[in-house]
Structure formats: structure tokens, C-alpha cells
Amino acid sequence: MINKQVANVKEALKGLSGGMTLMLGGFGLCGIPENAISEMVDMDIKNLTCISNNAGVDDFGLGLLLKKNQIKKMVSSYVGENDEFERQMLSGELDVELIPQGTLAERCRAAQAGFPAIYTPAGYGTEVAEGKETRDFDGKMYVLETAFKADFSFVKAWKGDAAGNLMFKATARNFNPNMCGAATITIAEVEELVPAGSLDPNQIHIPGIFVQRIFEGKGYEKRIEKRTVRQKT
Amino acid sequence: MLDKIGIAKRIAKEVKNGYYVNLGIGIPTLVANYVREDIEVEFQSENGVLGMGPFPFEGEEDADLINAGKQTITTLEGASFFDSATSFSMIRGKHVDLTILGAMEVSGNGDIANWKIPGYMVKGMGGAMDLVASAENIIVAMMHTNKKGDSKLLKRCSLPLTGVGCVKKVVTNLAVLEVTSDGFKLLERAPGVSVEAIQNATEGPLIIDGEVPEMDL
């Protein structure tokens, strides 16, 4: 077995520095790499380009990095829950590239799978397609979207082992599997690091080959963005 | 005139047995509450769940289980979870049968705008551009006019587009309209709403063909 385990978040983030391009898994605050984000806040690295579906909320997730002006550019599909983000974007402090959610996922997957680009119908005829090559396939128009290039990918999984094999839980899966192996170095933080051999190979969502470093995270807050319940009748 | 629940109730009638349905945020989310109970339908949420159920009971919320609106949810028998690329494979690959979403503007040729007001509000398109570019069957749920009273059914959208020529049907507080090559064809009136009131609230081309029935809710 090739051992990918590192002792802690500090060791996991070795080599990370300002000005780099990062991928961060998660949808809203669900399935985000909480430990890696906290460590980046402490490291105080700046000028980061972050590829992540959302930008957190004002005081959690990527919002923590935004508040300290550590992010230069965001590549996201939806940023509606973060006032500070909106302020920095409208004032021009923050460079923002908004792209369709499926395109974001597929540009990650293309990087993971070795495709330089993909054609998608999403965004054709809109400002998202401006300046991009378009092409007709069987009478329908498609936009050429290139694979992402990133230095580090930060993902959060439910369970993992020292070989880097990962399992995700419920909708905390989201972009995390698509970002594994899509950057030069993929760092997985897991809620539970189990002994190698104890995960059923049939049940593994992401094989360890896509992960370079893995560690067990601490103190997951797992904040709920919109708590909605129904009453027992 | 309908309220938001009325719009959701009317759209729920478009949901057929065996459909996989994607519901957008806002009025579309309410549609799930009014689908006939004698048919089998599965709701897809693009963050990665098929077979979405109602909100959890208090104390049973799971931070790892949310819908695309970031609300806590439950799953029903037969549900599955998947990654974002797989989720949009379901959408772009036309495996989802019906998409219901909100809009700021719709034009008579089926263009839709719902993600950006330049210089004022930029929330992003989320999955809307993927959904409208691919889905065969798209219903827009929205109020007929905006807060200022201006029509949201236009000749041409004034806001940045989400997709072109993709909307098939619009259900508003005033009417059900089908998007045709000649514009909005008025199919049904909301209870108590006259054809004239709909004409006055519609800026885009409106086609009225004979007697227009009132909605049956």
C-alpha cells in the first residue's frame, strides 16, 4: 500500500503559498474542507484564486478568507449568501468569474480525466459564452470550456484510509469527488481516518490514486445554512 | 389572481407519473407539496440527490443532507446520492423529464433571464444555465409583473440571459402561457382574472385564440 497519510493539517498544506490557484470542494457550507480553510486563514497567504461552487457565508467557509482579503479571484457558480463577497465584487476589489454549475463540475472532471476541454450547451447565447469557441453538433450549439489548472485541490470526505481511498456522505459529496486528482496536489481531509483494509473496496467513491495527502480533520462545525423543518402532527 | 401557492398548485398538475423533476429555488420548491399522491415522481436536486423527501422533523436535521437551496431535507425510499458531474450528466443528458424554475424575465421567443442585474445584484446562475440549455420541458414559475408593476413577459429580455429559446411554458399569478414561434399563447386565466388584465400585464406578443378557460386548480 502506498501511504498518503500525514499527521495534521499543517503538514498537509506544505508547499501551499500565496498567488496559487486552489480548488475547494463543497456546496454552500455542506462538505467544505473546514480544516484546510482555517489553516489558510492562519497562514495568512494572499492573492489566492479559488475555484469553488460557492464563496461561503460572511463568517464561515471561504467567507473567512474573503474577510481577510486573501482571495484575489473566485471562480464560482453561485455567490448569493455572502454580503462581503457581493461588496468586494461590486466594488471591483475581487475578480469574479461566474460559470454554470455543471460547467464548473465538468471543468474539474476534465482536469481529473485528462481532457483539455469539453463542449457544453450551457451558457450558449449568454455572456458566459462571450469570447469562447462555439460549435454546432447535430443542429444544437455548444460552447468550448477548458479544463481547470490548479495547484492544490482541497476536498472533504466522510471516511478515508491511509491509501487515500475516500467515501463521502449524503450531499456532502457534491464537487469533492470531481476535484480529486484535478489539481497538481490533492489534499483530502476526512472525518474519520480508518485503518487501511477496513473500507470495503466495493464501496469506495474515490480511489487513492487521485489523492496525494490525507489526514483526519478536527472539530468539524458542519454549520447548517438554512435549517428547515416540518412539525410533527 | 393566484398567490405563490396557487402557482405551485397549478404547476403541480404538469407533473406526470414516472417523471424525474428538478425544482428550482422559490415557488418551484413549493410544487413538491401539491403533486398528486397517486403517481410516482422523483425529485432531483442538482447538488447531488435523487429521491428528495420533505423537510426533516425538528432535531433530525443533518448538515450533510441539503437541497440546492441549502435547506435541510430528507430522502425517500429509492433515493441516491452522487457527485456534481453526475448530477449534471442527468440534466444535460436529458434524463430529467421536467425542470421548473423561477425567472426575472421571459421573452416571447423563449429566452430567460434570472441570474444577474448588472451593477446591482449578482448572485450567479448556479445550475440554471445547464438546466435551461438542456431540458426538453421547462416551465417557468413567476409573478406576471415585478414589484414596480412592469411586465416580466417581454418582447426581448433586457437583463443578461440565462438561456436562449428554451422556455416552453410560463405559469404566473395571472395566467398559463405556452411559448410558441409567434409569442406567448394564452392557455388559461387565473380565477377571476380577465383576458384584458392579462393583456395589460404582458409586454411581449400575446396570442389569444378563441375562448380562454379559467384554470382548474
CSV table of C-alpha atoms in Angstrom, one decimal:
chain,number,residue,atom,x,y,z
A,1,MET,CA,0.0,0.0,0.0
A,2,ILE,CA,1.2,3.5,-0.8
A,3,ASN,CA,0.8,5.5,2.3
A,4,LYS,CA,-0.7,9.0,1.8
A,5,GLN,CA,-1.3,9.8,5.5
A,6,VAL,CA,0.1,12.9,7.0
A,7,ALA,CA,0.0,13.9,10.7
A,8,ASN,CA,-2.1,17.0,10.6
A,9,VAL,CA,-3.4,19.9,8.6
A,10,LYS,CA,-0.1,21.8,8.8
A,11,GLU,CA,1.8,19.0,7.2
A,12,ALA,CA,-0.9,18.5,4.7
A,13,LEU,CA,-0.7,22.1,3.5
A,14,LYS,CA,3.1,22.1,3.0
A,15,GLY,CA,4.1,23.9,-0.2
A,16,LEU,CA,1.0,26.0,-0.3
A,17,SER,CA,1.7,29.7,-0.8
A,18,GLY,CA,0.2,33.0,-1.9
A,19,GLY,CA,-0.7,33.5,-5.5
A,20,MET,CA,-1.7,29.9,-6.1
A,21,THR,CA,-4.9,28.5,-7.7
A,22,LEU,CA,-6.9,26.3,-5.5
A,23,MET,CA,-9.9,24.0,-5.9
A,24,LEU,CA,-12.2,23.7,-2.8
A,25,GLY,CA,-15.0,21.1,-2.6
A,26,GLY,CA,-18.4,21.8,-1.1
A,27,PHE,CA,-21.8,23.1,-1.9
A,28,GLY,CA,-22.8,26.0,0.2
A,29,LEU,CA,-21.4,25.1,3.6
A,30,CYS,CA,-22.0,21.4,3.0
A,31,GLY,CA,-18.9,19.2,2.6
A,32,ILE,CA,-16.4,22.0,2.7
A,33,PRO,CA,-12.7,21.4,3.8
A,34,GLU,CA,-13.1,23.3,7.1
A,35,ASN,CA,-9.7,22.4,8.5
A,36,ALA,CA,-7.8,23.5,5.4
A,37,ILE,CA,-9.7,26.8,5.2
A,38,SER,CA,-8.9,27.5,8.9
A,39,GLU,CA,-5.3,26.8,8.4
A,40,MET,CA,-5.1,29.1,5.3
A,41,VAL,CA,-6.6,31.9,7.5
A,42,ASP,CA,-3.8,31.3,10.0
A,43,MET,CA,-1.1,31.1,7.3
A,44,ASP,CA,-2.4,34.5,6.0
A,45,ILE,CA,-1.4,33.6,2.4
A,46,LYS,CA,-2.8,36.2,-0.1
A,47,ASN,CA,-3.7,36.6,-3.8
A,48,LEU,CA,-5.4,33.2,-4.0
A,49,THR,CA,-7.5,32.1,-6.9
A,50,CYS,CA,-10.3,29.9,-5.6
A,51,ILE,CA,-12.4,27.5,-7.7
A,52,SER,CA,-15.4,26.6,-5.6
A,53,ASN,CA,-19.1,26.4,-6.3
A,54,ASN,CA,-19.9,29.0,-3.6
A,55,ALA,CA,-18.0,31.5,-1.5
A,56,GLY,CA,-19.2,30.6,2.0
A,57,VAL,CA,-21.1,33.0,4.2
A,58,ASP,CA,-19.8,36.1,5.9
A,59,ASP,CA,-18.3,34.3,8.9
A,60,PHE,CA,-17.8,30.7,7.7
A,61,GLY,CA,-16.2,28.7,4.9
A,62,LEU,CA,-14.5,30.8,2.2
A,63,GLY,CA,-16.1,33.9,3.7
A,64,LEU,CA,-13.3,33.7,6.3
A,65,LEU,CA,-10.6,34.1,3.6
A,66,LEU,CA,-12.6,36.8,1.9
A,67,LYS,CA,-12.9,38.8,5.1
A,68,LYS,CA,-9.1,38.9,5.4
A,69,ASN,CA,-8.8,39.9,1.7
A,70,GLN,CA,-6.8,36.7,1.0
A,71,ILE,CA,-8.7,35.9,-2.2
A,72,LYS,CA,-7.9,37.7,-5.4
A,73,LYS,CA,-10.2,35.8,-7.7
A,74,MET,CA,-13.2,33.5,-7.3
A,75,VAL,CA,-14.5,31.1,-9.9
A,76,SER,CA,-18.0,30.0,-8.7
A,77,SER,CA,-21.5,29.4,-9.9
A,78,TYR,CA,-23.5,31.0,-7.1
A,79,VAL,CA,-22.5,33.5,-4.5
A,80,GLY,CA,-25.8,34.8,-3.2
A,81,GLU,CA,-25.3,34.2,0.5
A,82,ASN,CA,-22.3,36.4,1.2
A,83,ASP,CA,-22.7,40.2,1.6
A,84,GLU,CA,-18.9,40.8,1.9
A,85,PHE,CA,-18.4,38.9,-1.3
A,86,GLU,CA,-21.0,40.9,-3.1
A,87,ARG,CA,-19.5,44.1,-1.8
A,88,GLN,CA,-15.9,43.2,-2.9
A,89,MET,CA,-17.2,42.1,-6.3
A,90,LEU,CA,-19.3,45.2,-7.0
A,91,SER,CA,-16.5,47.5,-5.8
A,92,GLY,CA,-14.0,45.6,-8.1
A,93,GLU,CA,-11.7,44.5,-5.3
A,94,LEU,CA,-12.4,40.9,-6.1
A,95,ASP,CA,-12.2,39.4,-9.5
A,96,VAL,CA,-15.1,37.0,-10.1
A,97,GLU,CA,-15.7,34.5,-12.8
A,98,LEU,CA,-19.2,33.2,-12.6
A,99,ILE,CA,-19.8,30.0,-14.6
A,100,PRO,CA,-22.6,27.5,-14.8
A,101,GLN,CA,-22.6,24.9,-12.1
A,102,GLY,CA,-22.4,21.9,-14.4
A,103,THR,CA,-19.6,23.6,-16.4
A,104,LEU,CA,-17.7,24.1,-13.1
A,105,ALA,CA,-18.1,20.4,-12.3
A,106,GLU,CA,-17.1,19.3,-15.8
A,107,ARG,CA,-14.0,21.6,-16.0
A,108,CYS,CA,-12.9,19.9,-12.8
A,109,ARG,CA,-13.7,16.5,-14.1
A,110,ALA,CA,-11.9,17.2,-17.4
A,111,ALA,CA,-8.7,18.2,-15.5
A,112,GLN,CA,-9.1,14.9,-13.5
A,113,ALA,CA,-9.7,12.8,-16.6
A,114,GLY,CA,-7.1,14.3,-18.9
A,115,PHE,CA,-9.4,16.2,-21.3
A,116,PRO,CA,-8.1,19.6,-22.3
A,117,ALA,CA,-11.6,20.9,-22.9
A,118,ILE,CA,-15.3,19.9,-23.2
A,119,TYR,CA,-18.3,21.2,-25.2
A,120,THR,CA,-21.4,22.0,-23.3
A,121,PRO,CA,-24.7,23.6,-24.3
A,122,ALA,CA,-24.8,25.6,-21.0
A,123,GLY,CA,-24.4,29.3,-21.5
A,124,TYR,CA,-24.7,29.4,-25.2
A,125,GLY,CA,-26.1,32.7,-26.3
A,126,THR,CA,-25.3,34.3,-23.0
A,127,GLU,CA,-22.4,36.4,-21.7
A,128,VAL,CA,-20.8,33.2,-20.4
A,129,ALA,CA,-20.0,32.2,-24.0
A,130,GLU,CA,-18.5,35.6,-25.0
A,131,GLY,CA,-15.1,35.1,-26.5
A,132,LYS,CA,-15.3,31.3,-26.4
A,133,GLU,CA,-15.3,29.0,-29.4
A,134,THR,CA,-18.8,27.6,-30.2
A,135,ARG,CA,-19.7,24.8,-32.4
A,136,ASP,CA,-22.8,23.1,-33.9
A,137,PHE,CA,-23.3,19.4,-33.3
A,138,ASP,CA,-26.4,18.0,-34.9
A,139,GLY,CA,-28.2,21.3,-35.1
A,140,LYS,CA,-27.5,22.4,-31.5
A,141,MET,CA,-24.9,24.9,-30.4
A,142,TYR,CA,-22.3,24.2,-27.8
A,143,VAL,CA,-19.6,26.2,-26.0
A,144,LEU,CA,-16.0,25.0,-25.7
A,145,GLU,CA,-14.9,25.2,-22.0
A,146,THR,CA,-11.3,24.4,-21.0
A,147,ALA,CA,-10.2,22.1,-18.1
A,148,PHE,CA,-9.1,23.9,-14.9
A,149,LYS,CA,-5.5,24.1,-14.0
A,150,ALA,CA,-4.9,24.3,-10.3
A,151,ASP,CA,-2.0,23.9,-7.8
A,152,PHE,CA,-3.9,22.4,-4.9
A,153,SER,CA,-7.3,20.7,-4.6
A,154,PHE,CA,-8.9,20.6,-1.1
A,155,VAL,CA,-11.6,18.0,-0.5
A,156,LYS,CA,-13.6,16.9,2.4
A,157,ALA,CA,-14.7,13.3,2.8
A,158,TRP,CA,-16.6,11.3,5.4
A,159,LYS,CA,-14.2,8.3,5.7
A,160,GLY,CA,-10.8,7.6,4.3
A,161,ASP,CA,-7.8,5.3,4.8
A,162,ALA,CA,-4.1,5.8,4.6
A,163,ALA,CA,-4.1,4.7,0.9
A,164,GLY,CA,-6.1,7.8,0.2
A,165,ASN,CA,-9.4,6.0,-0.6
A,166,LEU,CA,-12.4,8.1,0.1
A,167,MET,CA,-16.1,7.7,0.9
A,168,PHE,CA,-18.5,10.6,1.1
A,169,LYS,CA,-21.7,11.1,3.0
A,170,ALA,CA,-25.0,12.2,1.5
A,171,THR,CA,-25.0,15.6,-0.3
A,172,ALA,CA,-21.6,16.4,1.3
A,173,ARG,CA,-20.2,14.6,-1.7
A,174,ASN,CA,-21.1,17.3,-4.3
A,175,PHE,CA,-17.9,18.7,-6.0
A,176,ASN,CA,-15.4,16.8,-3.8
A,177,PRO,CA,-15.0,13.7,-6.0
A,178,ASN,CA,-14.7,15.8,-9.2
A,179,MET,CA,-11.9,17.8,-7.7
A,180,CYS,CA,-9.8,14.8,-6.6
A,181,GLY,CA,-6.9,14.5,-8.9
A,182,ALA,CA,-7.9,17.6,-10.8
A,183,ALA,CA,-5.0,19.7,-9.3
A,184,THR,CA,-1.3,19.0,-9.1
A,185,ILE,CA,-1.7,18.0,-5.4
A,186,THR,CA,-5.0,16.8,-3.9
A,187,ILE,CA,-5.4,17.0,-0.1
A,188,ALA,CA,-8.2,15.1,1.5
A,189,GLU,CA,-9.4,15.8,5.0
A,190,VAL,CA,-11.7,13.2,6.4
A,191,GLU,CA,-13.9,13.0,9.5
A,192,GLU,CA,-12.7,9.5,10.2
A,193,LEU,CA,-9.4,8.0,9.1
A,194,VAL,CA,-9.8,4.3,9.3
A,195,PRO,CA,-7.1,1.6,9.2
A,196,ALA,CA,-6.2,0.5,5.7
A,197,GLY,CA,-8.1,-2.6,4.7
A,198,SER,CA,-11.2,-1.7,6.7
A,199,LEU,CA,-13.0,0.1,3.9
A,200,ASP,CA,-14.8,-2.3,1.5
A,201,PRO,CA,-13.2,-1.8,-1.9
A,202,ASN,CA,-16.7,-2.1,-3.4
A,203,GLN,CA,-17.9,0.9,-1.5
A,204,ILE,CA,-15.1,3.4,-2.3
A,205,HIS,CA,-16.2,6.5,-4.1
A,206,ILE,CA,-12.7,7.8,-4.9
A,207,PRO,CA,-9.6,5.5,-5.3
A,208,GLY,CA,-6.5,6.7,-3.5
A,209,ILE,CA,-4.6,7.2,-6.8
A,210,PHE,CA,-6.4,10.6,-7.1
A,211,VAL,CA,-5.2,11.7,-3.6
A,212,GLN,CA,-1.7,12.8,-2.6
A,213,ARG,CA,-2.2,13.6,1.1
A,214,ILE,CA,-4.8,12.6,3.6
A,215,PHE,CA,-5.4,13.5,7.2
A,216,GLU,CA,-8.1,13.2,9.9
A,217,GLY,CA,-9.7,16.6,10.4
A,218,LYS,CA,-10.7,18.0,13.8
A,219,GLY,CA,-13.6,19.9,15.3
A,220,TYR,CA,-16.0,19.9,12.3
A,221,GLU,CA,-18.6,22.5,12.9
A,222,LYS,CA,-20.7,21.5,9.8
A,223,ARG,CA,-22.8,24.6,10.0
A,224,ILE,CA,-26.3,24.4,8.6
A,225,GLU,CA,-27.1,27.4,6.3
A,226,LYS,CA,-30.8,27.0,6.1
A,227,ARG,CA,-32.4,24.9,8.8
A,228,THR,CA,-35.8,23.9,7.6
A,229,VAL,CA,-38.0,21.5,9.5
A,230,ARG,CA,-41.6,20.3,9.5
A,231,GLN,CA,-43.8,19.9,12.5
A,232,LYS,CA,-44.9,16.5,13.8
A,233,THR,CA,-48.7,16.3,13.5
B,1,MET,CA,-55.3,36.1,-9.2
B,2,LEU,CA,-53.1,33.4,-7.7
B,3,ASP,CA,-50.7,33.6,-4.8
B,4,LYS,CA,-47.4,31.7,-4.9
B,5,ILE,CA,-49.0,28.6,-3.5
B,6,GLY,CA,-51.7,28.8,-6.3
B,7,ILE,CA,-48.9,29.0,-8.9
B,8,ALA,CA,-47.3,25.9,-7.3
B,9,LYS,CA,-50.6,24.1,-7.3
B,10,ARG,CA,-51.2,24.8,-11.0
B,11,ILE,CA,-47.7,23.7,-12.0
B,12,ALA,CA,-48.0,20.5,-9.9
B,13,LYS,CA,-50.7,19.4,-12.4
B,14,GLU,CA,-47.9,19.3,-15.1
B,15,VAL,CA,-46.0,16.7,-13.2
B,16,LYS,CA,-46.8,13.2,-14.6
B,17,ASN,CA,-46.4,9.7,-13.4
B,18,GLY,CA,-42.8,8.4,-13.8
B,19,TYR,CA,-41.2,11.9,-14.1
B,20,TYR,CA,-37.8,12.8,-12.7
B,21,VAL,CA,-38.2,16.5,-11.8
B,22,ASN,CA,-35.8,19.3,-10.9
B,23,LEU,CA,-37.2,22.1,-8.9
B,24,GLY,CA,-35.6,25.5,-8.7
B,25,ILE,CA,-35.5,27.7,-5.6
B,26,GLY,CA,-38.5,29.7,-4.6
B,27,ILE,CA,-42.0,29.0,-5.9
B,28,PRO,CA,-40.8,25.8,-7.8
B,29,THR,CA,-39.8,24.3,-4.4
B,30,LEU,CA,-43.4,24.5,-3.3
B,31,VAL,CA,-44.6,22.4,-6.2
B,32,ALA,CA,-43.5,19.2,-4.5
B,33,ASN,CA,-46.1,19.8,-1.8
B,34,TYR,CA,-49.0,19.6,-4.3
B,35,VAL,CA,-48.2,16.7,-6.6
B,36,ARG,CA,-50.9,14.1,-6.8
B,37,GLU,CA,-50.3,11.3,-4.3
B,38,ASP,CA,-51.4,8.5,-6.6
B,39,ILE,CA,-48.4,9.0,-9.0
B,40,GLU,CA,-44.7,8.1,-8.7
B,41,VAL,CA,-42.3,11.0,-9.1
B,42,GLU,CA,-38.7,11.5,-8.0
B,43,PHE,CA,-37.3,15.0,-7.3
B,44,GLN,CA,-33.7,15.7,-8.2
B,45,SER,CA,-31.7,18.4,-6.6
B,46,GLU,CA,-28.6,19.4,-8.5
B,47,ASN,CA,-26.3,19.4,-5.5
B,48,GLY,CA,-26.5,15.6,-5.7
B,49,VAL,CA,-29.6,13.8,-4.6
B,50,LEU,CA,-32.4,12.0,-6.4
B,51,GLY,CA,-35.4,10.9,-4.4
B,52,MET,CA,-35.6,14.0,-2.2
B,53,GLY,CA,-38.2,14.0,0.6
B,54,PRO,CA,-39.8,16.6,2.8
B,55,PHE,CA,-38.0,18.7,5.4
B,56,PRO,CA,-36.9,16.7,8.4
B,57,PHE,CA,-38.6,16.8,11.8
B,58,GLU,CA,-37.1,19.2,14.3
B,59,GLY,CA,-34.0,17.6,15.9
B,60,GLU,CA,-33.5,15.3,12.9
B,61,GLU,CA,-31.7,17.8,10.6
B,62,ASP,CA,-28.4,16.5,9.0
B,63,ALA,CA,-25.9,19.2,8.0
B,64,ASP,CA,-24.7,16.7,5.3
B,65,LEU,CA,-28.1,16.4,3.7
B,66,ILE,CA,-29.4,19.5,2.0
B,67,ASN,CA,-31.1,20.6,-1.3
B,68,ALA,CA,-29.9,23.1,-3.9
B,69,GLY,CA,-31.4,25.9,-1.9
B,70,LYS,CA,-29.2,24.8,1.1
B,71,GLN,CA,-32.3,23.8,3.1
B,72,THR,CA,-32.1,20.6,5.3
B,73,ILE,CA,-34.1,17.8,3.7
B,74,THR,CA,-34.8,14.1,4.0
B,75,THR,CA,-34.7,11.3,1.4
B,76,LEU,CA,-37.4,8.8,0.3
B,77,GLU,CA,-37.2,5.1,-0.4
B,78,GLY,CA,-35.1,4.5,-3.5
B,79,ALA,CA,-33.1,7.7,-3.1
B,80,SER,CA,-29.5,8.1,-4.2
B,81,PHE,CA,-26.6,10.5,-3.8
B,82,PHE,CA,-24.0,11.4,-6.4
B,83,ASP,CA,-21.3,13.9,-7.3
B,84,SER,CA,-21.9,17.2,-9.1
B,85,ALA,CA,-20.6,16.0,-12.5
B,86,THR,CA,-23.0,13.0,-12.4
B,87,SER,CA,-25.8,15.3,-11.3
B,88,PHE,CA,-25.3,17.5,-14.4
B,89,SER,CA,-25.0,14.4,-16.6
B,90,MET,CA,-28.6,13.7,-15.6
B,91,ILE,CA,-29.5,17.2,-16.5
B,92,ARG,CA,-27.5,17.8,-19.7
B,93,GLY,CA,-28.1,14.2,-20.8
B,94,LYS,CA,-31.8,14.8,-20.8
B,95,HIS,CA,-32.5,12.1,-18.1
B,96,VAL,CA,-34.5,14.6,-16.1
B,97,ASP,CA,-38.0,15.0,-17.5
B,98,LEU,CA,-39.2,18.3,-16.2
B,99,THR,CA,-37.5,21.4,-15.0
B,100,ILE,CA,-39.3,24.1,-13.1
B,101,LEU,CA,-37.6,27.3,-12.3
B,102,GLY,CA,-38.1,31.0,-11.5
B,103,ALA,CA,-37.3,33.9,-13.7
B,104,MET,CA,-36.9,37.7,-13.7
B,105,GLU,CA,-37.8,38.0,-17.3
B,106,VAL,CA,-39.0,35.7,-20.1
B,107,SER,CA,-39.3,36.8,-23.8
B,108,GLY,CA,-41.8,35.7,-26.4
B,109,ASN,CA,-39.2,33.6,-28.2
B,110,GLY,CA,-38.5,31.6,-25.0
B,111,ASP,CA,-35.4,33.4,-23.8
B,112,ILE,CA,-35.0,33.6,-20.0
B,113,ALA,CA,-33.1,35.9,-17.7
B,114,ASN,CA,-32.8,35.0,-14.0
B,115,TRP,CA,-29.2,35.4,-12.7
B,116,LYS,CA,-28.0,39.0,-12.8
B,117,ILE,CA,-29.0,42.6,-12.6
B,118,PRO,CA,-25.9,44.5,-13.8
B,119,GLY,CA,-24.3,46.8,-11.2
B,120,TYR,CA,-26.9,45.8,-8.6
B,121,MET,CA,-27.5,42.2,-7.9
B,122,VAL,CA,-25.2,39.4,-8.9
B,123,LYS,CA,-25.9,36.1,-7.3
B,124,GLY,CA,-24.8,33.8,-10.1
B,125,MET,CA,-26.5,31.3,-12.3
B,126,GLY,CA,-25.9,28.2,-10.2
B,127,GLY,CA,-27.3,25.3,-12.2
B,128,ALA,CA,-29.8,27.4,-14.1
B,129,MET,CA,-27.8,27.7,-17.4
B,130,ASP,CA,-27.1,24.0,-17.5
B,131,LEU,CA,-30.8,23.3,-16.8
B,132,VAL,CA,-32.3,25.6,-19.4
B,133,ALA,CA,-29.7,24.7,-22.1
B,134,SER,CA,-30.6,21.0,-21.9
B,135,ALA,CA,-34.0,20.3,-20.6
B,136,GLU,CA,-36.7,19.5,-23.1
B,137,ASN,CA,-39.5,20.5,-20.8
B,138,ILE,CA,-39.0,23.8,-19.0
B,139,ILE,CA,-41.8,25.5,-17.0
B,140,VAL,CA,-41.1,29.0,-15.6
B,141,ALA,CA,-42.9,29.9,-12.3
B,142,MET,CA,-43.1,33.6,-11.6
B,143,MET,CA,-45.2,36.6,-10.9
B,144,HIS,CA,-46.6,38.2,-14.1
B,145,THR,CA,-45.1,41.6,-13.2
B,146,ASN,CA,-42.2,42.8,-11.0
B,147,LYS,CA,-42.5,44.9,-7.8
B,148,LYS,CA,-42.7,48.1,-9.8
B,149,GLY,CA,-45.6,46.7,-11.8
B,150,ASP,CA,-43.6,46.2,-15.0
B,151,SER,CA,-44.3,43.1,-17.1
B,152,LYS,CA,-41.9,40.2,-16.8
B,153,LEU,CA,-43.2,38.7,-20.1
B,154,LEU,CA,-41.3,40.7,-22.7
B,155,LYS,CA,-40.7,41.1,-26.4
B,156,ARG,CA,-37.0,40.8,-25.6
B,157,CYS,CA,-35.3,40.3,-22.3
B,158,SER,CA,-33.5,43.4,-21.0
B,159,LEU,CA,-31.3,41.6,-18.4
B,160,PRO,CA,-28.4,39.3,-19.2
B,161,LEU,CA,-29.7,36.0,-20.5
B,162,THR,CA,-29.6,32.6,-18.8
B,163,GLY,CA,-30.6,30.7,-21.9
B,164,VAL,CA,-32.0,31.3,-25.4
B,165,GLY,CA,-35.2,29.9,-26.9
B,166,CYS,CA,-35.6,27.3,-24.2
B,167,VAL,CA,-38.8,28.1,-22.1
B,168,LYS,CA,-41.8,26.1,-23.1
B,169,LYS,CA,-44.4,27.2,-20.6
B,170,VAL,CA,-44.9,30.0,-18.1
B,171,VAL,CA,-47.3,29.9,-15.1
B,172,THR,CA,-47.8,33.2,-13.4
B,173,ASN,CA,-50.2,34.6,-10.8
B,174,LEU,CA,-52.4,35.7,-13.8
B,175,ALA,CA,-52.1,33.0,-16.5
B,176,VAL,CA,-50.7,29.9,-18.0
B,177,LEU,CA,-48.9,30.6,-21.3
B,178,GLU,CA,-47.2,28.5,-23.9
B,179,VAL,CA,-44.2,29.8,-25.7
B,180,THR,CA,-44.8,29.4,-29.5
B,181,SER,CA,-42.9,30.6,-32.5
B,182,ASP,CA,-45.3,33.7,-32.6
B,183,GLY,CA,-45.0,34.5,-28.9
B,184,PHE,CA,-47.0,33.8,-25.7
B,185,LYS,CA,-50.1,31.8,-26.4
B,186,LEU,CA,-52.6,32.3,-23.6
B,187,LEU,CA,-53.8,28.9,-22.5
B,188,GLU,CA,-55.6,29.6,-19.2
B,189,ARG,CA,-56.6,32.5,-17.0
B,190,ALA,CA,-56.2,32.5,-13.2
B,191,PRO,CA,-59.5,32.5,-11.3
B,192,GLY,CA,-61.2,35.9,-11.6
B,193,VAL,CA,-58.6,37.4,-14.0
B,194,SER,CA,-59.9,38.8,-17.3
B,195,VAL,CA,-58.2,38.4,-20.7
B,196,GLU,CA,-57.9,42.2,-20.7
B,197,ALA,CA,-56.0,42.2,-17.4
B,198,ILE,CA,-53.5,39.7,-18.8
B,199,GLN,CA,-53.1,41.7,-22.0
B,200,ASN,CA,-52.4,44.8,-19.9
B,201,ALA,CA,-49.7,43.0,-17.9
B,202,THR,CA,-48.0,41.4,-20.8
B,203,GLU,CA,-45.5,43.4,-22.8
B,204,GLY,CA,-44.4,40.6,-25.2
B,205,PRO,CA,-46.5,39.3,-28.1
B,206,LEU,CA,-49.7,37.6,-26.7
B,207,ILE,CA,-51.8,35.3,-28.8
B,208,ILE,CA,-55.4,34.8,-27.8
B,209,ASP,CA,-57.1,32.1,-29.7
B,210,GLY,CA,-60.8,31.9,-29.0
B,211,GLU,CA,-62.3,31.4,-25.5
B,212,VAL,CA,-59.6,31.2,-22.8
B,213,PRO,CA,-60.7,28.9,-20.0
B,214,GLU,CA,-60.2,29.6,-16.3
B,215,MET,CA,-57.6,27.4,-14.5
B,216,ASP,CA,-58.9,24.3,-12.9
B,217,LEU,CA,-57.0,24.0,-9.6
